[in-house]
XYZ file of C-alpha atoms in Angstrom:
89
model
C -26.493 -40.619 -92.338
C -26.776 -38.015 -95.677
C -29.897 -37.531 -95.997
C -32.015 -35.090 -99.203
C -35.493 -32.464 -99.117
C -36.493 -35.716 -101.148
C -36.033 -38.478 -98.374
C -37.755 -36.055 -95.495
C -40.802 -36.023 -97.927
C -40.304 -39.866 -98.938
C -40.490 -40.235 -94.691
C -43.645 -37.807 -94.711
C -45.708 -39.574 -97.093
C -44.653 -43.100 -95.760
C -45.374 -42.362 -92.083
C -48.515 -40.967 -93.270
C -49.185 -44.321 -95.128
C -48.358 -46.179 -92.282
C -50.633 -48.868 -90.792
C -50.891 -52.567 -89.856
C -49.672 -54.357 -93.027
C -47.500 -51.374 -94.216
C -44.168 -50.287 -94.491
C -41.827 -47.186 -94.485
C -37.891 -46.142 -95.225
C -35.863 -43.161 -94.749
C -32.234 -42.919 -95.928
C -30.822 -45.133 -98.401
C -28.266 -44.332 -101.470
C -24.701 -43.908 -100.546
C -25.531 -44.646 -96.833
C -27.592 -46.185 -94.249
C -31.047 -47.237 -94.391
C -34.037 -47.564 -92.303
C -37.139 -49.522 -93.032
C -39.841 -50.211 -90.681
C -42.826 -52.632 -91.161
C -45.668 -52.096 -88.700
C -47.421 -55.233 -87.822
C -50.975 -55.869 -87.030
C -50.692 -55.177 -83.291
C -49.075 -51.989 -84.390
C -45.033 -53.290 -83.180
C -42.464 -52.290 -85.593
C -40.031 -54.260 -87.323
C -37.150 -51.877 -87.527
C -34.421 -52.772 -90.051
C -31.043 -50.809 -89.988
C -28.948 -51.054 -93.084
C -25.821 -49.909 -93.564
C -24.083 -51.551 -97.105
C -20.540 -51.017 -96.092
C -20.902 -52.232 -92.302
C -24.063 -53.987 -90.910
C -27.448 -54.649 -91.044
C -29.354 -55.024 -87.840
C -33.145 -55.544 -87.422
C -35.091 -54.646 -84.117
C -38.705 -54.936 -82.691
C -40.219 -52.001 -81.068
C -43.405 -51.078 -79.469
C -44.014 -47.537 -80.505
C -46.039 -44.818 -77.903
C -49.282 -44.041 -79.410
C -47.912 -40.715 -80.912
C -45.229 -41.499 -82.466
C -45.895 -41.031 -85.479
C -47.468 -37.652 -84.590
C -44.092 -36.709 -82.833
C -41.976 -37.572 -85.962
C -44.137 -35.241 -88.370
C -43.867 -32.681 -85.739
C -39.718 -33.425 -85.712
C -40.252 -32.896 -89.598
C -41.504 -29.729 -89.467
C -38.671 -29.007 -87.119
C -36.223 -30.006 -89.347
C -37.641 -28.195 -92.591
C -37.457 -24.994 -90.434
C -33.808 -25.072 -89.726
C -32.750 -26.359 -93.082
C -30.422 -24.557 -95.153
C -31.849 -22.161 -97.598
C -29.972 -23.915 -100.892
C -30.079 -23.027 -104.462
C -31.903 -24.369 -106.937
C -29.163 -26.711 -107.683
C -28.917 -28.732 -105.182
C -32.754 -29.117 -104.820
């Protein structure tokens, strides 16, 4: 999965949006895709897309702090990434 500085804040802002009734996705253009949907009892709808191979959709029930850990694993990830140049921003 390729993903961009623009899909880890896509993911920041939509797991910040997220609650019952609401949706998210991470990845997308040339290759996979994730989307979640979070349901009023707070499960997730997971969908897994991948245009060249196969889609697959899963139910999950999330730990309360999920979405807690994941900014946290954000921040994580913007630490360690690659100092580019301007153009590739």
């Amino acid at each position: 999965m390729h993903l961009f500085r623009q899909d880890l804040e896509t993911w920041q802002q939509d797991l910040t949006l997220l609650a019952p009734g609401k949706d998210g996705t991470i990845g997308g253009g040339c290759g996979p895709r994730l989307d979640f949907f979070m349901h009023e009892d707070r499960m997730l709808s997971l969908t897994v897309q991948d245009p060249a191979r196969v889609s697959l959709m899963l139910g999950i029930e999330p730990t309360e702090t999920w979405i807690q850990v994941h900014h946290q694993r954000l921040d994580q990830v913007r630490a360690t990434w690659p100092r580019w140049s301007s153009e590739f921003r």
